[in-house]
Amino acid sequence: MWYMLVCICHFVLIREDEKQLFGKGAVAVLDLLATKVQVVVAEQIVNNNIRLLAKGSADYAGYVAGEFLEPENLYSAISDAVLSVIEVYGKKIDSIVVGVPSEFCNYALRNLKADYSNKVVIKQRHIDELFQSVKDDEIDCDYTVISKSPIYYILDDGVQTLDPIKEYSKNLGAKASCILAKNSFIDTISEIIEGCGIKECKFVPVALAVNGVLLPEEVKHSGAIVIDFDYVSTSVTSFMGEGVVDLKTFPVGEGHVLSDLVEVMNISYFIAEALKKEIILTLQPNPMDVYEIRDATNNVTKISANIASEVVLARLDSIADIINNILINFQYRHDMSKPIYITGSGIIDMKGARNYLSNKLNRRCIVLSPSQIEYNKARYAHMIALVQFALHSNI
């Protein structure tokens, strides 16, 4: 259930003294993907790029609808990934940033206002006091506040701005956004991180990091829709200013496409994975066309190209219908002439998927990926955005 709560919260901040725990400008990040956990240590280099210093991963059962599958095995997966990183990095990790998947998050909006006896020059302390005016007991008891961000500020002349610093005003208002994380998620991960010998962990909403870091500034100012595809789920986010104004997830992703292929085509999962990489959704296959897929033993399986495309497109039609229904029910309305941004893995990697989704959503779709050349793929969006967010976020 998605609550429209009235609250505000705090951005995760990696302070300069904390960064020194890893070396100059380095941070450690844990990303909980659908089928594996991934830990990286990275540092900033020239041109705002990053360099990965160490990376470790481990398979696990994942999560569905905000609940971990096989939670008893989660510790071993995270600890294996952490130990792999420490072995490569050669240094102790004392603090780590944990990306919170949207399935474990909720969002909330609030109107804030502060009045002053006389006009003042707005400073950072005025903004801090504005956000601190919200009490924690206004938050749902099943959630913890993990991020805060302004959608926009309002001065006494009624003008909206994203940066009120040094403005002259008798009052300061803000439309504020916050994201909450399930207490069960925070408690579980905190206990595991402590068990790994890491002193401190801080939680960052993946949606906020991806949208805040990867979207161009001019796009954020006017607002954008971002669709993040994962293996067993998809999240749809409406972002404006520096905050999330609408967020919804649904339990359908790449895994469902593969499952459809396995069931309808009567093939193994591994053949379905290889087949997915070959299908070109923008082509209309001849009924006689086939895909020839080789397995590990070099045996060839012939699969009808026409039927395979129909199976995948049927699932994409269903996904597009769900997304369209979500967008209709979003509180904030965006200009239909503006593009939708898509990111994540699996579905985006399919040849022709972007064009097909553009047609079904009746909006031009643009793939959202990091600008750094070696990571310029949507599958790296989470990792790079979390690292950049940890390096540059401020309270």
Coordinates of C-alpha atoms in Angstrom, one line a residue:
M1 CA 0.0 0.0 0.0
W2 CA 1.4 3.4 -1.0
Y3 CA 0.8 6.2 1.6
M4 CA 0.7 9.9 0.8
L5 CA 2.4 10.8 4.1
V6 CA 3.2 14.3 5.2
C7 CA 6.8 14.2 6.3
I8 CA 10.4 15.1 5.5
C9 CA 13.7 13.4 5.9
H10 CA 17.5 13.6 5.5
F11 CA 19.8 13.0 2.5
V12 CA 22.5 10.4 3.2
L13 CA 25.8 12.1 3.5
I14 CA 29.3 10.7 3.3
R15 CA 31.4 13.3 5.1
E16 CA 34.9 14.0 4.1
D17 CA 36.3 12.5 7.3
E18 CA 34.3 9.3 6.5
K19 CA 35.7 9.1 3.0
Q20 CA 39.2 9.0 4.5
L21 CA 38.4 5.6 6.0
F22 CA 38.9 4.2 2.5
G23 CA 41.5 6.5 1.2
K24 CA 41.1 9.9 -0.5
G25 CA 37.7 10.3 -1.9
A26 CA 36.8 6.5 -1.9
V27 CA 33.5 5.0 -0.9
A28 CA 32.1 1.5 -0.5
V29 CA 28.6 0.7 -1.9
L30 CA 26.3 -2.3 -1.5
D31 CA 23.8 -2.8 -4.4
L32 CA 21.1 -5.4 -3.8
L33 CA 20.1 -6.6 -7.3
A34 CA 17.4 -9.0 -8.1
T35 CA 19.5 -12.2 -8.3
K36 CA 22.9 -11.1 -6.8
V37 CA 24.4 -8.7 -4.3
Q38 CA 27.2 -6.5 -5.4
V39 CA 29.8 -4.5 -3.4
V40 CA 32.2 -2.0 -4.9
V41 CA 34.8 0.4 -3.6
A42 CA 35.3 3.4 -5.9
E43 CA 37.0 6.8 -5.9
Q44 CA 36.5 9.9 -8.0
I45 CA 39.0 10.8 -10.7
V46 CA 39.2 13.6 -13.3
N47 CA 36.2 14.9 -15.1
N48 CA 33.9 13.7 -12.4
N49 CA 34.5 10.1 -13.4
I50 CA 35.0 7.2 -11.0
R51 CA 37.5 4.4 -10.8
L52 CA 36.5 1.0 -9.4
L53 CA 39.1 -0.1 -6.9
A54 CA 37.5 -3.4 -6.0
K55 CA 34.3 -5.3 -6.8
G56 CA 32.7 -8.4 -5.4
S57 CA 29.4 -10.2 -5.9
A58 CA 27.5 -13.2 -4.8
D59 CA 24.3 -14.9 -6.0
Y60 CA 21.2 -15.0 -3.7
A61 CA 17.5 -15.7 -3.9
G62 CA 16.5 -12.0 -4.2
Y63 CA 13.3 -10.4 -3.1
V64 CA 9.6 -10.1 -4.2
A65 CA 7.1 -7.4 -3.2
G66 CA 9.3 -6.0 -0.5
E67 CA 10.3 -9.2 1.1
F68 CA 13.5 -11.2 0.9
L69 CA 13.3 -14.7 -0.3
E70 CA 15.5 -17.1 1.8
P71 CA 16.5 -14.4 4.3
E72 CA 18.5 -17.0 6.2
N73 CA 21.0 -17.1 3.3
L74 CA 21.3 -13.3 2.9
Y75 CA 24.1 -13.0 5.4
S76 CA 26.4 -15.4 3.6
A77 CA 25.8 -13.7 0.2
I78 CA 26.6 -10.2 1.5
S79 CA 29.5 -11.3 3.6
D80 CA 31.0 -13.3 0.7
A81 CA 30.8 -10.1 -1.5
V82 CA 32.3 -7.9 1.2
L83 CA 35.2 -10.4 1.8
S84 CA 35.9 -10.5 -1.9
V85 CA 36.2 -6.7 -2.0
I86 CA 38.4 -6.5 1.0
E87 CA 40.7 -9.1 -0.4
V88 CA 41.1 -7.2 -3.6
Y89 CA 41.2 -3.7 -2.0
G90 CA 43.6 -4.7 0.7
K91 CA 42.1 -2.3 3.3
K92 CA 39.4 -2.5 6.0
I93 CA 36.0 -1.2 5.2
D94 CA 34.6 0.9 8.1
S95 CA 31.5 2.4 6.4
I96 CA 29.3 1.4 3.5
V97 CA 26.4 3.0 1.6
V98 CA 23.5 0.6 1.0
G99 CA 21.2 1.1 -2.0
V100 CA 17.6 0.5 -1.0
P101 CA 15.6 -1.0 -3.9
S102 CA 12.3 0.7 -4.6
E103 CA 10.4 -2.4 -3.5
F104 CA 11.4 -1.6 0.1
C105 CA 10.6 2.1 -0.2
N106 CA 7.7 4.4 0.3
Y107 CA 7.5 8.1 -0.5
A108 CA 5.9 11.2 1.1
L109 CA 5.4 14.9 0.3
R110 CA 5.0 17.9 2.5
N111 CA 4.5 21.6 2.3
L112 CA 6.9 23.5 4.6
K113 CA 7.0 27.1 5.6
A114 CA 9.0 29.4 7.9
D115 CA 8.1 33.0 8.6
Y116 CA 10.6 35.6 9.8
S117 CA 10.0 38.9 11.6
N118 CA 11.9 40.8 9.0
K119 CA 13.4 40.1 5.6
V120 CA 16.5 38.0 5.8
V121 CA 19.2 36.8 3.4
I122 CA 18.4 33.1 3.1
K123 CA 21.3 30.9 4.2
Q124 CA 21.8 27.2 4.5
R125 CA 20.8 27.3 8.2
H126 CA 17.4 28.6 7.2
I127 CA 16.9 25.6 4.9
D128 CA 18.2 23.2 7.6
E129 CA 15.7 24.6 10.2
L130 CA 12.9 24.4 7.7
F131 CA 13.4 20.7 7.2
Q132 CA 14.1 20.0 10.8
S133 CA 10.6 21.3 11.7
V134 CA 9.1 17.9 10.9
K135 CA 8.8 15.5 13.7
D136 CA 9.8 11.8 13.3
D137 CA 6.6 10.7 15.0
E138 CA 4.6 11.9 11.9
I139 CA 6.1 9.0 10.0
D140 CA 4.5 5.6 9.6
C141 CA 5.9 3.3 12.3
D142 CA 6.8 0.6 9.8
Y143 CA 9.2 2.9 8.0
T144 CA 12.3 5.0 8.6
V145 CA 13.1 8.2 6.9
I146 CA 16.3 7.8 4.7
S147 CA 16.3 10.8 2.4
K148 CA 15.0 14.4 2.0
S149 CA 15.0 16.6 -1.0
P150 CA 13.3 19.8 -2.2
I151 CA 11.0 19.8 -5.2
Y152 CA 11.1 23.6 -5.2
Y153 CA 11.3 26.5 -2.7
I154 CA 8.9 29.5 -2.5
L155 CA 9.9 33.0 -1.5
D156 CA 7.6 35.8 -0.3
D157 CA 7.1 37.1 -3.8
G158 CA 5.6 33.8 -4.7
V159 CA 8.5 32.9 -7.1
Q160 CA 9.5 29.3 -7.1
T161 CA 13.2 28.5 -7.1
L162 CA 15.5 25.5 -6.7
D163 CA 18.1 27.5 -5.0
P164 CA 17.0 30.2 -2.5
I165 CA 20.5 30.8 -1.0
K166 CA 21.3 34.5 -0.9
E167 CA 17.7 35.5 -1.8
Y168 CA 16.1 38.3 0.3
S169 CA 12.8 37.2 1.7
K170 CA 10.5 37.4 4.8
N171 CA 9.5 33.8 4.6
L172 CA 10.7 30.6 3.0
G173 CA 8.5 27.8 1.8
A174 CA 9.3 24.4 0.3
K175 CA 7.5 21.6 -1.4
A176 CA 9.5 18.7 0.0
S177 CA 9.9 15.1 -0.9
C178 CA 11.1 12.2 1.2
I179 CA 11.6 8.5 0.8
L180 CA 11.1 6.0 3.6
A181 CA 12.6 2.5 3.9
K182 CA 11.0 -0.5 5.6
N183 CA 12.2 -1.0 9.1
S184 CA 12.5 -4.7 8.4
F185 CA 14.9 -4.0 5.5
I186 CA 17.0 -1.6 7.6
D187 CA 17.1 -3.9 10.6
T188 CA 18.1 -6.9 8.5
I189 CA 20.8 -5.2 6.5
S190 CA 22.2 -3.3 9.5
E191 CA 22.6 -6.5 11.5
I192 CA 24.3 -8.2 8.5
I193 CA 26.7 -5.3 7.9
E194 CA 27.6 -5.2 11.6
G195 CA 28.3 -9.0 11.4
C196 CA 30.7 -8.3 8.5
G197 CA 32.7 -6.1 10.8
I198 CA 31.7 -2.8 9.2
K199 CA 31.1 -0.1 11.8
E200 CA 28.6 2.0 9.9
C201 CA 26.1 1.7 7.1
K202 CA 23.9 4.4 5.5
F203 CA 20.9 3.9 3.3
V204 CA 20.3 5.6 0.0
P205 CA 17.1 5.1 -2.1
V206 CA 18.2 3.6 -5.5
A207 CA 15.5 5.6 -7.3
L208 CA 16.7 8.9 -5.8
A209 CA 20.3 8.2 -6.7
V210 CA 19.6 7.1 -10.3
N211 CA 17.3 10.0 -11.0
G212 CA 19.3 12.6 -9.2
V213 CA 22.7 11.6 -10.6
L214 CA 21.8 10.5 -14.2
L215 CA 19.1 12.8 -15.3
P216 CA 20.3 16.1 -17.0
E217 CA 19.8 19.2 -14.8
E218 CA 17.4 20.8 -17.3
V219 CA 15.3 17.7 -17.4
K220 CA 15.1 17.5 -13.6
H221 CA 13.9 21.1 -13.4
S222 CA 10.9 20.5 -15.6
G223 CA 10.3 16.9 -14.4
A224 CA 10.7 13.4 -15.8
I225 CA 9.3 9.9 -15.7
V226 CA 11.9 7.2 -15.2
I227 CA 11.2 3.4 -15.6
D228 CA 13.7 1.1 -14.0
F229 CA 13.5 -2.5 -15.2
D230 CA 14.9 -5.4 -13.1
Y231 CA 14.7 -9.1 -13.3
V232 CA 11.5 -9.7 -11.2
S233 CA 10.2 -6.1 -10.9
T234 CA 9.8 -2.7 -12.5
S235 CA 9.7 0.7 -10.8
V236 CA 8.1 3.8 -12.2
T237 CA 9.2 7.1 -10.8
S238 CA 8.1 10.7 -11.3
F239 CA 11.0 13.1 -10.5
M240 CA 10.9 16.8 -10.2
G241 CA 13.5 19.4 -9.0
E242 CA 15.6 17.2 -6.7
G243 CA 13.0 14.8 -5.4
V244 CA 10.6 12.0 -6.1
V245 CA 7.0 13.1 -6.4
D246 CA 5.5 9.7 -7.4
L247 CA 6.7 6.2 -7.1
K248 CA 5.2 2.8 -7.8
T249 CA 6.6 -0.7 -8.4
F250 CA 5.1 -3.9 -9.8
P251 CA 6.4 -7.5 -9.8
V252 CA 7.1 -8.0 -13.5
G253 CA 10.4 -8.0 -15.2
E254 CA 12.9 -9.8 -17.4
G255 CA 12.4 -13.0 -15.6
H256 CA 8.8 -13.2 -16.7
V257 CA 9.8 -12.8 -20.3
L258 CA 12.2 -15.7 -20.0
S259 CA 9.6 -17.8 -18.1
D260 CA 7.1 -17.2 -21.0
L261 CA 9.7 -18.4 -23.5
V262 CA 10.4 -21.5 -21.5
E263 CA 6.8 -22.4 -21.1
V264 CA 5.5 -21.6 -24.6
M265 CA 8.5 -22.7 -26.6
N266 CA 9.2 -25.7 -24.4
I267 CA 12.9 -24.9 -24.0
S268 CA 15.3 -24.8 -21.1
Y269 CA 16.0 -21.6 -19.2
F270 CA 19.5 -21.4 -20.6
I271 CA 18.2 -21.7 -24.2
A272 CA 15.6 -19.0 -23.4
E273 CA 18.4 -16.6 -22.1
A274 CA 20.4 -17.1 -25.3
L275 CA 17.3 -16.8 -27.5
K276 CA 16.4 -13.5 -25.8
K277 CA 19.7 -12.0 -26.9
E278 CA 19.0 -13.0 -30.6
I279 CA 15.4 -11.8 -30.9
I280 CA 15.0 -8.5 -32.9
L281 CA 11.6 -7.0 -31.9
T282 CA 11.6 -4.4 -34.7
L283 CA 11.6 -7.1 -37.4
Q284 CA 8.5 -8.9 -38.7
P285 CA 9.8 -12.5 -39.1
N286 CA 8.8 -14.8 -41.9
P287 CA 6.7 -17.8 -40.6
M288 CA 9.6 -20.0 -41.8
D289 CA 12.4 -18.1 -40.1
V290 CA 14.1 -19.8 -37.2
Y291 CA 16.7 -18.9 -34.6
E292 CA 19.4 -21.5 -34.1
I293 CA 20.6 -21.6 -30.5
R294 CA 23.6 -23.6 -29.5
D295 CA 23.9 -25.0 -25.9
A296 CA 27.0 -25.7 -23.9
T297 CA 27.5 -29.1 -25.7
N298 CA 27.2 -27.4 -29.1
N299 CA 23.8 -29.0 -29.8
V300 CA 21.6 -26.7 -31.9
T301 CA 17.9 -25.9 -31.0
K302 CA 15.8 -24.4 -33.8
I303 CA 13.1 -22.0 -32.6
S304 CA 10.4 -20.3 -34.6
A305 CA 11.3 -16.6 -34.9
N306 CA 7.7 -15.6 -35.4
I307 CA 6.4 -17.4 -32.3
A308 CA 9.3 -16.3 -30.2
S309 CA 8.7 -12.6 -31.1
E310 CA 4.9 -13.0 -30.4
V311 CA 5.7 -14.4 -26.9
V312 CA 8.0 -11.5 -26.0
L313 CA 5.8 -8.8 -27.5
A314 CA 2.7 -10.2 -25.6
R315 CA 4.6 -9.8 -22.3
L316 CA 5.9 -6.3 -23.3
D317 CA 2.3 -5.3 -24.1
S318 CA 1.2 -6.4 -20.6
I319 CA 4.1 -4.4 -19.0
A320 CA 3.3 -1.3 -21.1
D321 CA -0.4 -1.5 -20.1
I322 CA 0.6 -1.6 -16.4
I323 CA 2.9 1.4 -16.8
N324 CA 0.2 3.4 -18.6
N325 CA -2.2 2.7 -15.8
I326 CA 0.4 3.8 -13.2
L327 CA 1.1 7.0 -15.1
I328 CA -2.6 7.8 -15.3
N329 CA -2.9 7.6 -11.5
F330 CA 0.2 9.6 -10.7
Q331 CA -0.5 12.8 -8.9
Y332 CA 1.9 15.0 -11.0
R333 CA 1.1 15.3 -14.7
H334 CA 4.0 15.6 -17.1
D335 CA 3.9 17.0 -20.6
M336 CA 3.1 14.1 -22.9
S337 CA 5.4 15.5 -25.6
K338 CA 8.4 14.9 -23.3
P339 CA 10.3 11.6 -23.4
I340 CA 10.2 8.8 -20.8
Y341 CA 13.6 7.6 -19.5
I342 CA 14.2 3.9 -19.2
T343 CA 17.0 2.2 -17.4
G344 CA 18.0 -1.1 -15.6
S345 CA 18.7 -4.4 -17.2
G346 CA 17.2 -7.3 -19.1
I347 CA 14.3 -5.9 -21.0
I348 CA 16.3 -2.8 -22.1
D349 CA 19.0 -5.1 -23.5
M350 CA 16.6 -6.7 -26.0
K351 CA 17.1 -5.5 -29.6
G352 CA 14.2 -3.2 -30.5
A353 CA 12.7 -3.0 -27.0
R354 CA 13.1 0.7 -26.7
N355 CA 11.4 1.4 -30.0
Y356 CA 8.6 -1.0 -29.2
L357 CA 8.0 0.6 -25.7
S358 CA 8.0 4.1 -27.3
N359 CA 5.1 2.9 -29.5
K360 CA 3.1 1.3 -26.8
L361 CA 3.6 4.1 -24.3
N362 CA 3.0 6.7 -27.0
R363 CA 6.1 8.6 -25.7
R364 CA 9.6 8.7 -27.0
C365 CA 11.8 6.5 -24.8
I366 CA 15.4 7.4 -24.0
V367 CA 17.8 5.0 -22.4
L368 CA 19.2 6.5 -19.1
S369 CA 22.8 5.4 -18.5
P370 CA 26.0 6.8 -17.0
S371 CA 28.0 9.2 -19.2
Q372 CA 31.3 7.7 -18.4
I373 CA 32.4 5.7 -21.5
E374 CA 33.3 2.4 -19.9
Y375 CA 30.0 2.3 -18.0
N376 CA 27.7 3.8 -20.6
K377 CA 25.1 1.0 -20.4
A378 CA 21.8 1.0 -18.5
R379 CA 22.9 -2.1 -16.6
Y380 CA 25.5 0.0 -14.8
A381 CA 23.0 2.7 -13.8
H382 CA 22.5 1.6 -10.2
M383 CA 26.2 1.0 -9.4
I384 CA 27.5 4.3 -10.9
A385 CA 24.6 6.4 -9.5
L386 CA 25.0 5.0 -6.0
V387 CA 28.8 5.7 -6.0
Q388 CA 28.3 9.2 -7.4
F389 CA 25.5 10.0 -5.0
A390 CA 27.7 8.8 -2.0
L391 CA 30.6 10.9 -3.2
H392 CA 28.6 14.2 -3.8
S393 CA 25.5 14.3 -1.7
N394 CA 25.0 16.9 1.0
I395 CA 22.7 17.4 4.0

